[in-house]
Short mmCIF file of C-alpha atoms in Angstrom, two decimals:
data_model
loop_
_atom_site.label_atom_id
_atom_site.label_comp_id
_atom_site.label_asym_id
_atom_site.label_seq_id
_atom_site.Cartn_x
_atom_site.Cartn_y
_atom_site.Cartn_z
CA MET A 1345 105.13 71.95 130.50
CA ARG A 1346 102.30 74.17 129.31
CA PRO A 1347 102.66 77.98 129.49
CA LYS A 1348 101.21 79.82 132.47
CA GLU A 1349 98.65 82.04 130.78
CA ARG A 1350 98.00 85.58 131.86
CA ARG A 1351 94.68 86.87 133.15
CA ASP A 1352 93.72 90.40 134.14
CA SER A 1353 93.84 90.37 137.93
CA GLY A 1354 92.42 93.89 138.35
CA GLN A 1355 94.91 94.52 141.18
CA LYS A 1356 96.56 97.87 141.80
CA ASP A 1357 100.12 98.66 142.81
CA LEU A 1358 101.19 101.56 145.02
CA PHE A 1359 104.42 102.14 143.09
CA ARG A 1360 103.28 101.29 139.55
CA ALA A 1361 100.44 102.62 137.44
CA ARG A 1362 98.21 100.26 135.52
CA LEU A 1363 98.42 100.54 131.75
CA ASP A 1364 94.67 101.03 131.39
CA GLN A 1365 95.00 104.16 133.56
CA ILE A 1366 97.79 105.85 131.59
CA ILE A 1367 96.80 105.16 127.99
CA ASP A 1368 93.78 105.89 125.81
CA MET A 1369 91.63 102.76 125.88
CA GLY A 1370 89.88 104.00 122.76
CA HIS A 1371 93.11 103.64 120.77
CA PRO A 1372 92.68 101.17 117.86
CA LEU A 1373 95.39 98.86 119.21
CA ALA A 1374 93.74 98.77 122.64
CA LYS A 1375 90.38 98.02 121.03
CA LEU A 1376 91.96 95.29 118.92
CA ALA A 1377 93.48 93.72 122.05
CA ARG A 1378 90.01 93.52 123.61
CA THR A 1379 88.48 92.06 120.45
CA VAL A 1380 90.95 89.22 119.86
CA ASP A 1381 89.89 85.90 121.38
CA TRP A 1382 93.12 85.07 123.20
CA ARG A 1383 91.68 81.89 124.71
CA PHE A 1384 91.21 80.44 121.21
CA LEU A 1385 94.89 81.10 120.47
CA GLU A 1386 95.91 79.65 123.83
CA GLU A 1387 94.08 76.41 123.04
CA ARG A 1388 95.56 76.11 119.55
CA PHE A 1389 99.13 76.99 120.49
CA GLY A 1390 98.96 75.14 123.81
CA ALA A 1391 98.59 71.87 121.87
CA ALA A 1392 102.29 72.14 120.98
CA TYR A 1393 103.28 71.61 124.64
CA THR A 1394 103.03 68.63 126.98
CA ASP A 1395 102.26 68.37 130.69
CA LYS A 1396 105.69 67.05 131.58
CA PRO A 1397 107.57 68.83 134.40
CA GLY A 1398 110.00 71.58 133.50
CA HIS A 1399 110.40 75.33 133.22
CA PRO A 1400 107.12 76.89 132.02
CA PRO A 1401 107.33 78.62 128.62
CA LEU A 1402 106.39 82.23 128.03
CA PRO A 1403 102.65 83.07 127.96
CA THR A 1404 100.87 82.50 124.66
CA ARG A 1405 99.39 85.99 124.53
CA LEU A 1406 102.83 87.53 124.87
CA MET A 1407 104.39 85.50 122.05
CA ALA A 1408 101.37 85.61 119.73
CA GLY A 1409 101.01 89.35 120.31
CA LEU A 1410 104.68 89.93 119.50
CA SER A 1411 104.37 87.94 116.26
CA ILE A 1412 101.30 89.95 115.24
CA LEU A 1413 102.99 93.29 116.01
CA LYS A 1414 106.16 92.26 114.19
CA HIS A 1415 104.43 91.51 110.89
CA MET A 1416 101.72 94.15 111.29
CA HIS A 1417 104.29 96.95 111.43
CA ASP A 1418 107.15 95.32 109.45
CA LEU A 1419 109.66 95.16 112.31
CA SER A 1420 112.72 93.02 112.84
CA ASP A 1421 113.07 91.06 116.08
CA GLU A 1422 115.59 93.58 117.43
CA VAL A 1423 113.49 96.66 116.60
CA LEU A 1424 110.40 94.95 118.00
CA CYS A 1425 112.16 94.48 121.35
CA GLU A 1426 113.14 98.15 121.41
CA ARG A 1427 109.63 99.32 120.56
CA TRP A 1428 108.05 97.00 123.12
CA ILE A 1429 109.99 98.61 125.99
CA GLU A 1430 109.03 102.17 125.07
CA ASN A 1431 105.46 101.64 123.78
CA PRO A 1432 102.76 101.03 126.44
CA TYR A 1433 100.21 100.11 123.75
CA TYR A 1434 102.43 97.23 122.61
CA GLN A 1435 102.71 96.00 126.21
CA LEU A 1436 98.95 96.19 126.73
CA PHE A 1437 98.37 94.26 123.49
CA CYS A 1438 100.69 91.52 124.76
CA GLY A 1439 98.80 91.15 128.04
CA GLU A 1440 100.77 93.31 130.48
CA GLU A 1441 98.89 95.04 133.32
CA PHE A 1442 101.67 97.39 134.48
CA PHE A 1443 104.24 99.29 132.44
CA ARG A 1444 107.52 97.37 132.08
CA HIS A 1445 110.90 99.12 131.97
CA ALA A 1446 112.79 95.97 130.88
CA LEU A 1447 112.11 93.07 128.57
CA VAL A 1448 110.34 90.09 130.10
CA PHE A 1449 111.56 87.84 127.25
CA ASP A 1450 114.70 87.31 125.22
CA ARG A 1451 114.96 88.14 121.53
CA SER A 1452 115.83 84.53 120.70
CA SER A 1453 112.56 83.44 122.33
CA LEU A 1454 110.74 84.71 119.24
CA THR A 1455 112.76 82.41 116.99
CA ARG A 1456 112.29 79.39 119.20
CA TRP A 1457 108.55 80.02 119.54
CA ARG A 1458 108.07 80.29 115.77
CA GLN A 1459 109.98 77.07 115.21
CA ARG A 1460 108.02 75.23 117.88
CA MET A 1461 104.64 76.35 116.52
CA GLY A 1462 105.39 75.80 112.83
CA GLU A 1463 103.10 76.59 109.92
CA GLU A 1464 100.25 74.32 111.07
CA LYS A 1465 99.77 76.08 114.41
CA LEU A 1466 100.42 79.64 113.19
CA VAL A 1467 97.52 79.36 110.74
CA ALA A 1468 95.36 80.06 113.82
CA LEU A 1469 96.46 83.71 113.61
CA ILE A 1470 94.87 84.05 110.16
CA GLN A 1471 91.74 82.30 111.41
CA GLU A 1472 91.47 84.63 114.38
CA SER A 1473 92.00 87.71 112.19
CA LEU A 1474 89.05 86.63 110.02
CA ASN A 1475 86.95 85.93 113.14
CA VAL A 1476 87.71 89.42 114.46
CA ALA A 1477 86.75 90.87 111.07
CA THR A 1478 83.31 89.24 111.27
CA ARG A 1479 82.80 90.18 114.94
CA THR A 1480 83.62 93.85 114.35
CA GLY A 1481 81.60 94.14 111.14
CA ALA A 1482 84.65 94.61 108.92
CA ALA A 1483 83.52 91.59 106.87
CA LYS A 1484 80.55 89.25 106.62
CA PRO A 1485 80.82 85.43 106.58
CA ALA A 1486 79.31 85.44 103.08
CA ASP A 1487 82.26 87.52 101.84
CA PHE A 1488 84.57 84.52 102.16
CA SER A 1489 82.50 82.18 99.97
CA LYS A 1490 84.03 83.71 96.82
CA VAL A 1491 87.81 84.09 96.58
CA ILE A 1492 90.53 85.12 94.17
CA VAL A 1493 93.53 82.77 94.05
CA ASP A 1494 96.93 83.79 92.72
CA THR A 1495 100.59 82.95 93.24
CA THR A 1496 103.58 85.17 93.84
CA VAL A 1497 107.23 84.76 94.76
CA GLN A 1498 108.47 85.29 98.32
CA PRO A 1499 112.14 86.23 97.77
CA LYS A 1500 114.75 84.90 100.18
CA ALA A 1501 117.40 87.10 101.78
CA VAL A 1502 120.17 86.00 99.40
CA ALA A 1503 122.54 87.83 97.10
CA PHE A 1504 122.01 87.59 93.36
CA PRO A 1505 123.68 84.29 92.44
CA THR A 1506 126.51 84.08 89.91
CA ASP A 1507 128.77 81.09 89.30
CA ALA A 1508 131.88 83.08 90.23
CA LYS A 1509 130.53 84.34 93.57
CA LEU A 1510 129.11 80.94 94.49
CA MET A 1511 132.40 79.11 93.86
CA HIS A 1512 134.41 81.78 95.67
CA ARG A 1513 132.05 81.65 98.65
CA ALA A 1514 132.06 77.83 98.71
CA ARG A 1515 135.88 77.80 98.86
CA GLU A 1516 135.89 80.42 101.63
CA ARG A 1517 133.40 78.41 103.71
CA LEU A 1518 135.44 75.22 103.34
CA VAL A 1519 138.68 76.98 104.31
CA ARG A 1520 137.03 78.59 107.34
CA LEU A 1521 135.59 75.27 108.47
CA ALA A 1522 138.95 73.53 108.00
CA LYS A 1523 140.70 76.13 110.16
CA LYS A 1524 138.04 75.74 112.84
CA HIS A 1525 138.70 71.98 113.08
CA GLY A 1526 142.50 72.25 112.85
CA LEU A 1527 143.01 70.89 109.30
CA MET A 1528 146.24 72.09 107.68
CA LEU A 1529 145.50 72.62 103.99
CA ARG A 1530 148.17 72.65 101.30
CA GLN A 1531 146.91 76.02 100.11
CA SER A 1532 143.87 78.13 100.97
CA TYR A 1533 143.88 80.37 97.83
CA GLU A 1534 142.56 83.28 99.90
CA ARG A 1535 144.58 85.98 98.14
CA VAL A 1536 144.64 84.63 94.57
CA GLY A 1537 141.01 83.46 94.83
CA LYS A 1538 139.81 86.94 95.68
CA TYR A 1539 141.94 88.36 92.85
CA ALA A 1540 140.43 85.89 90.37
CA LEU A 1541 136.92 86.90 91.45
CA ILE A 1542 137.73 90.59 90.96
CA LYS A 1543 139.15 89.88 87.49
CA HIS A 1544 136.04 87.90 86.52
CA GLN A 1545 133.75 90.73 87.60
CA ARG A 1546 135.77 93.35 85.75
CA TYR A 1547 135.99 91.33 82.55
CA ALA A 1548 132.28 90.52 82.64
CA HIS A 1549 131.44 94.21 83.18
CA ALA A 1550 133.59 95.13 80.17
CA LYS A 1551 131.90 92.32 78.12
CA GLN A 1552 135.26 90.57 77.66
CA PHE A 1553 133.65 87.18 78.09
CA LYS A 1554 136.58 85.01 76.97
CA ARG A 1555 138.78 86.53 79.68
CA ALA A 1556 135.90 86.31 82.16
CA ASN A 1557 135.45 82.60 81.43
CA ARG A 1558 139.18 82.06 81.93
CA ALA A 1559 138.94 83.65 85.40
CA LEU A 1560 135.89 81.51 86.10
CA ARG A 1561 137.81 78.35 85.24
CA THR A 1562 140.51 79.47 87.65
CA LEU A 1563 137.96 79.82 90.45
CA ARG A 1564 136.59 76.37 89.64
CA THR A 1565 140.10 74.92 89.80
CA TYR A 1566 140.78 76.51 93.20
CA LEU A 1567 137.52 75.13 94.59
CA GLY A 1568 138.27 71.65 93.27
CA ARG A 1569 141.76 71.61 94.79
CA VAL A 1570 140.50 72.67 98.23
CA THR A 1571 137.68 70.12 98.08
CA ARG A 1572 139.99 67.23 97.21
CA ASP A 1573 142.55 68.30 99.82
CA ILE A 1574 139.90 68.28 102.56
CA MET A 1575 138.54 64.90 101.45
CA ARG A 1576 142.04 63.39 101.70
CA LYS A 1577 142.62 64.88 105.16
CA ILE A 1578 139.32 63.69 106.71
CA LYS A 1579 139.24 60.22 105.13
CA GLY A 1580 138.58 57.59 107.79
CA GLN A 1581 137.59 60.12 110.48
CA ALA A 1582 133.86 59.61 110.95
CA GLU A 1583 133.33 62.70 113.08
CA LEU A 1584 134.99 65.07 110.60
CA GLU A 1585 133.31 63.37 107.67
CA SER A 1586 129.89 64.11 109.21
CA VAL A 1587 130.89 67.75 109.84
CA PHE A 1588 132.08 68.31 106.27
CA ALA A 1589 129.40 66.20 104.53
CA LEU A 1590 126.97 69.04 103.72
CA PRO A 1591 129.56 71.74 102.86
CA LEU A 1592 131.45 69.35 100.56
CA SER A 1593 128.21 68.23 98.89
CA LEU A 1594 127.17 71.82 98.21
CA SER A 1595 130.65 72.71 96.97
CA ARG A 1596 130.66 69.82 94.50
CA ARG A 1597 127.22 70.78 93.23
CA VAL A 1598 128.29 74.42 92.79
CA ARG A 1599 131.45 73.38 90.95
CA GLU A 1600 129.71 70.96 88.61
CA GLN A 1601 126.57 72.91 87.74
CA ARG A 1602 126.44 74.68 84.38
CA LYS A 1603 124.43 77.49 82.83
CA ASN A 1604 121.90 75.41 80.86
CA GLN A 1605 121.74 72.54 83.34
CA ARG A 1606 118.41 70.76 83.77
CA GLY A 1607 117.27 70.00 87.30
CA LYS A 1608 117.74 71.70 90.64
CA LYS A 1609 120.69 74.06 91.05
CA VAL A 1610 122.26 75.71 94.07
CA TYR A 1611 121.62 79.46 94.19
CA SER A 1612 122.73 80.09 97.77
CA LEU A 1613 125.04 78.20 100.11
CA HIS A 1614 123.37 79.29 103.34
CA ALA A 1615 119.89 78.68 101.88
CA PRO A 1616 120.17 75.78 99.40
CA GLU A 1617 116.38 75.45 99.29
CA VAL A 1618 116.11 78.66 97.23
CA GLU A 1619 114.54 78.22 93.78
CA CYS A 1620 114.78 80.33 90.63
CA ILE A 1621 111.25 81.34 89.62
CA GLY A 1622 110.29 83.33 86.53
CA LYS A 1623 106.92 85.11 86.67
CA GLY A 1624 107.18 86.95 83.34
CA LYS A 1625 108.00 90.37 84.81
CA ALA A 1626 109.89 92.65 82.46
CA HIS A 1627 111.68 94.47 85.29
CA ARG A 1628 112.50 91.27 87.19
CA PRO A 1629 112.71 88.21 84.91
CA TYR A 1630 113.82 85.86 87.70
CA GLU A 1631 113.27 85.88 91.46
CA PHE A 1632 115.01 83.65 93.98
CA GLY A 1633 112.86 82.29 96.78
CA VAL A 1634 109.73 80.16 97.01
CA LYS A 1635 106.32 80.31 95.33
CA VAL A 1636 103.44 81.34 97.60
CA SER A 1637 99.72 80.88 96.98
CA ILE A 1638 97.49 83.76 98.14
CA ALA A 1639 93.68 83.69 98.36
CA THR A 1640 91.72 86.89 99.02
CA THR A 1641 88.05 87.75 99.18
CA LEU A 1642 86.51 88.49 95.79
CA HIS A 1643 84.55 91.56 96.83
CA HIS A 1644 85.76 94.50 98.86
CA SER A 1645 84.41 94.14 102.40
CA LYS A 1646 83.68 97.11 104.65
CA GLY A 1647 87.08 96.76 106.29
CA GLY A 1648 88.96 96.09 103.06
CA GLN A 1649 90.10 92.98 101.25
CA PHE A 1650 91.29 90.25 103.59
CA ILE A 1651 93.67 87.36 102.93
CA ALA A 1652 91.78 84.12 103.51
CA HIS A 1653 94.72 81.76 102.94
CA ALA A 1654 98.48 81.87 102.37
CA LYS A 1655 100.75 78.88 101.83
CA ALA A 1656 104.31 78.38 100.60
CA MET A 1657 104.52 75.92 97.67
CA PRO A 1658 108.11 74.59 97.44
CA GLY A 1659 109.26 72.91 94.26
CA ASN A 1660 108.01 75.69 91.95
CA PRO A 1661 104.81 73.83 90.93
CA TYR A 1662 102.64 74.88 88.03
CA ASP A 1663 100.02 77.35 89.28
CA GLY A 1664 97.08 75.20 88.20
CA HIS A 1665 98.45 72.19 90.06
CA THR A 1666 98.28 73.99 93.42
CA LEU A 1667 94.47 74.06 93.63
CA GLU A 1668 94.17 70.42 94.71
CA THR A 1669 96.03 71.34 97.92
CA VAL A 1670 94.90 74.93 98.37
CA ILE A 1671 91.10 74.73 98.01
CA PRO A 1672 90.47 72.14 100.80
CA GLU A 1673 92.77 74.10 103.11
CA ILE A 1674 90.88 77.34 102.41
CA GLU A 1675 87.56 75.74 103.28
CA ALA A 1676 88.95 74.14 106.44
CA GLN A 1677 90.51 77.43 107.50
CA ILE A 1678 87.56 79.78 106.96
CA GLY A 1679 84.83 77.24 107.77
CA VAL A 1680 82.80 78.19 104.67
CA SER A 1681 82.19 76.15 101.53
CA LEU A 1682 83.55 77.98 98.49
CA SER A 1683 81.00 78.78 95.82
CA ARG A 1684 83.36 80.44 93.33
CA ILE A 1685 87.13 80.63 92.74
CA ILE A 1686 88.54 83.24 90.35
CA ALA A 1687 92.03 82.72 88.90
CA ASP A 1688 94.19 84.03 86.08
CA ARG A 1689 95.23 82.24 82.88
CA GLY A 1690 98.13 80.59 84.66
CA TYR A 1691 95.62 78.18 86.22
CA ARG A 1692 94.43 76.66 82.93
CA GLY A 1693 94.38 72.87 83.15
CA HIS A 1694 94.03 73.01 86.93
CA ASN A 1695 93.75 69.92 89.11
CA ALA A 1696 90.93 71.02 91.42
CA LEU A 1697 88.99 68.20 93.04
CA PRO A 1698 85.77 67.08 91.26
CA ASP A 1699 83.58 68.90 93.82
CA HIS A 1700 85.22 72.21 92.88
CA ARG A 1701 86.14 71.63 89.24
CA PHE A 1702 83.23 73.68 87.89
CA LYS A 1703 83.52 76.37 90.55
CA VAL A 1704 86.87 77.59 89.19
CA TYR A 1705 86.67 80.37 86.59
CA ILE A 1706 89.69 81.47 84.58
CA SER A 1707 90.25 84.92 83.09
CA GLY A 1708 89.22 84.91 79.45
CA GLN A 1709 86.88 81.95 79.89
CA ARG A 1710 83.90 81.85 77.49
CA ARG A 1711 81.90 78.78 78.46
CA ARG A 1712 79.58 78.71 81.48
CA VAL A 1713 80.02 82.46 81.96
CA THR A 1714 77.00 84.67 82.69
CA GLU A 1715 76.96 88.45 82.83
CA HIS A 1716 77.27 88.34 86.63
CA ILE A 1717 80.30 86.05 86.42
CA LYS A 1718 81.85 88.33 83.79
CA ARG A 1719 81.68 91.22 86.22
CA GLU A 1720 83.30 89.08 88.89
CA LEU A 1721 86.06 88.00 86.51
CA ARG A 1722 86.94 91.67 86.05
CA ARG A 1723 87.65 91.74 89.80
CA ARG A 1724 90.49 89.22 89.44
CA SER A 1725 93.21 91.87 89.40
CA ALA A 1726 92.09 93.06 92.85
CA VAL A 1727 94.44 90.46 94.35
CA GLU A 1728 97.51 92.27 92.98
CA PRO A 1729 97.50 95.28 95.37
CA VAL A 1730 96.93 92.88 98.28
CA ILE A 1731 100.08 90.98 97.29
CA GLY A 1732 101.90 94.29 96.90
CA HIS A 1733 100.94 95.41 100.43
CA ALA A 1734 101.89 92.02 101.88
CA LYS A 1735 105.32 92.31 100.26
CA GLY A 1736 105.97 95.98 100.89
CA GLU A 1737 104.58 96.38 104.41
CA HIS A 1738 104.37 92.93 106.03
CA ARG A 1739 107.74 91.23 105.39
CA MET A 1740 106.78 88.99 102.48
CA GLY A 1741 109.02 90.98 100.14
CA ARG A 1742 112.19 89.50 101.67
CA ASN A 1743 112.21 86.47 103.93
CA TYR A 1744 114.90 86.31 106.61
CA LEU A 1745 113.70 83.11 108.33
CA ALA A 1746 115.88 80.05 107.76
CA GLY A 1747 115.01 76.90 105.85
CA PRO A 1748 111.86 75.67 104.10
CA ALA A 1749 110.01 75.89 107.42
CA GLY A 1750 110.95 79.58 107.61
CA ASP A 1751 109.45 80.14 104.14
CA ALA A 1752 106.13 78.62 105.21
CA ILE A 1753 106.07 80.46 108.56
CA ASN A 1754 106.87 83.85 107.05
CA ALA A 1755 104.10 83.53 104.43
CA VAL A 1756 101.48 82.76 107.10
CA LEU A 1757 102.65 85.51 109.46
CA ALA A 1758 102.74 88.08 106.63
CA ALA A 1759 99.11 87.25 105.78
CA ALA A 1760 98.10 87.52 109.45
CA GLY A 1761 99.94 90.83 109.80
CA TYR A 1762 98.17 92.19 106.70
CA ASN A 1763 94.74 91.21 108.07
CA PHE A 1764 95.38 92.71 111.50
CA ARG A 1765 96.62 95.92 109.86
CA ARG A 1766 93.29 96.15 107.99
CA LEU A 1767 91.45 95.59 111.28
CA LEU A 1768 93.48 98.32 112.96
CA ALA A 1769 92.47 100.76 110.22
CA TRP A 1770 88.85 99.61 110.49
CA LEU A 1771 88.72 100.19 114.25
CA ALA A 1772 90.31 103.62 113.81
CA LEU A 1773 87.63 104.45 111.21
CA LEU A 1774 84.88 103.32 113.57
CA LEU A 1775 86.32 105.52 116.33
CA SER A 1776 86.52 108.57 114.07
CA THR A 1777 82.96 107.96 112.81
CA PHE A 1778 81.71 107.69 116.40
CA LEU A 1779 83.47 110.90 117.43
CA LEU A 1780 82.15 112.70 114.36
CA ALA A 1781 78.59 111.61 115.21
CA ILE A 1782 79.01 112.91 118.78
CA ALA A 1783 80.32 116.25 117.50
CA ARG A 1784 77.38 116.61 115.09
CA GLU A 1785 74.91 115.82 117.87
CA ALA A 1786 76.50 118.38 120.18
CA ARG A 1787 76.47 120.99 117.40
CA SER A 1788 72.80 120.40 116.68
CA GLN A 1789 71.93 120.68 120.38
CA ASN A 1790 73.81 123.97 120.62
CA GLN A 1791 71.93 125.33 117.61
CA HIS A 1792 68.58 124.33 119.12
CA ALA A 1793 69.53 125.93 122.45
CA ALA A 1794 70.56 129.15 120.69
CA ALA A 1795 67.30 129.22 118.75
#
């Protein structure tokens, strides 16, 4: 069943005050709520539902507004629920007419809504943020014809992986699952396994690597014994075999992987999709998460630099090999044909489509470069502070959403939150400029009257 969308009825209540009567309608968040085209979002997100009978889902404006507020102000789902109850501006932004003293949704509704929409539908939030930017004068349509493309790493919420911790955790998960399903193991190694992990960490800290490796072999032995014991106990029981299939597979991979192994390794048991990515940073040689492609406007618009496209790229592809996928998506998303793409040296040997092959310019390029293009190439580093803000203030710095779908969703929502934060600052600047102009006019009138 499709959601029952909210519309402003204009009605009054004897016992409740309308939100537009108790708040400042000139507040930037109130102005942003009036500027967003909620009907466009309702059409895009409504396509995920059917007309079959059932309980109607929550209104689109409520859920889309909550997602925008969450990533615009870097809030967790729990903190967002707390703020929503006590902040009338948040409630107005989400489509409420009267002040609410209790939640009209459940915290888990946010998770289910994100999963139902997915990356393809949530891209509409980025599109609407760019549309609002053009409607309010924060950016011009021509600003999006030239973009800077770069990649970064979106780290996952995982602990730093070491062989010892992974094997210890794999054994603990198997033992816990066996107890849950009533399997009596020969030995759980709970006490001696923890002791072996502590010894490994102490020896490694003291740089006594032979002793540390001996403790590591002990942990590997314990994991192998528990794995084989469980496999013997569940043999022939189809239901238990299906329950233990994934944990046993991950445990075997953790036990068998080695330091210099080629191919995909397991870096986290609760998030096996995590990849080890090296971006050449001296302070952080390796990051554990997923690679994300970010495209921003080349020139600084009136309202700032906006993110035109964001997409998670699983598999740790070479930067230059992402353009074949990214460029058509950018054009489809912004509705403008790209005339120039600026990238760093990591995009040498790119695989852009023939229509865009000669529109891509790489830092340090000498051929086909005019003085105007040279000046634009010096703007390439302008994408770096945008990535820094998206990571530090809009939840791209640590992703808590589960699975590969969570990686893609978080990247899109972080980009949308960044754009709406720029729009909020732009509307606040417009308001202050308007008030300053009024004050100057009043001052000049007073001076003329005094004269």
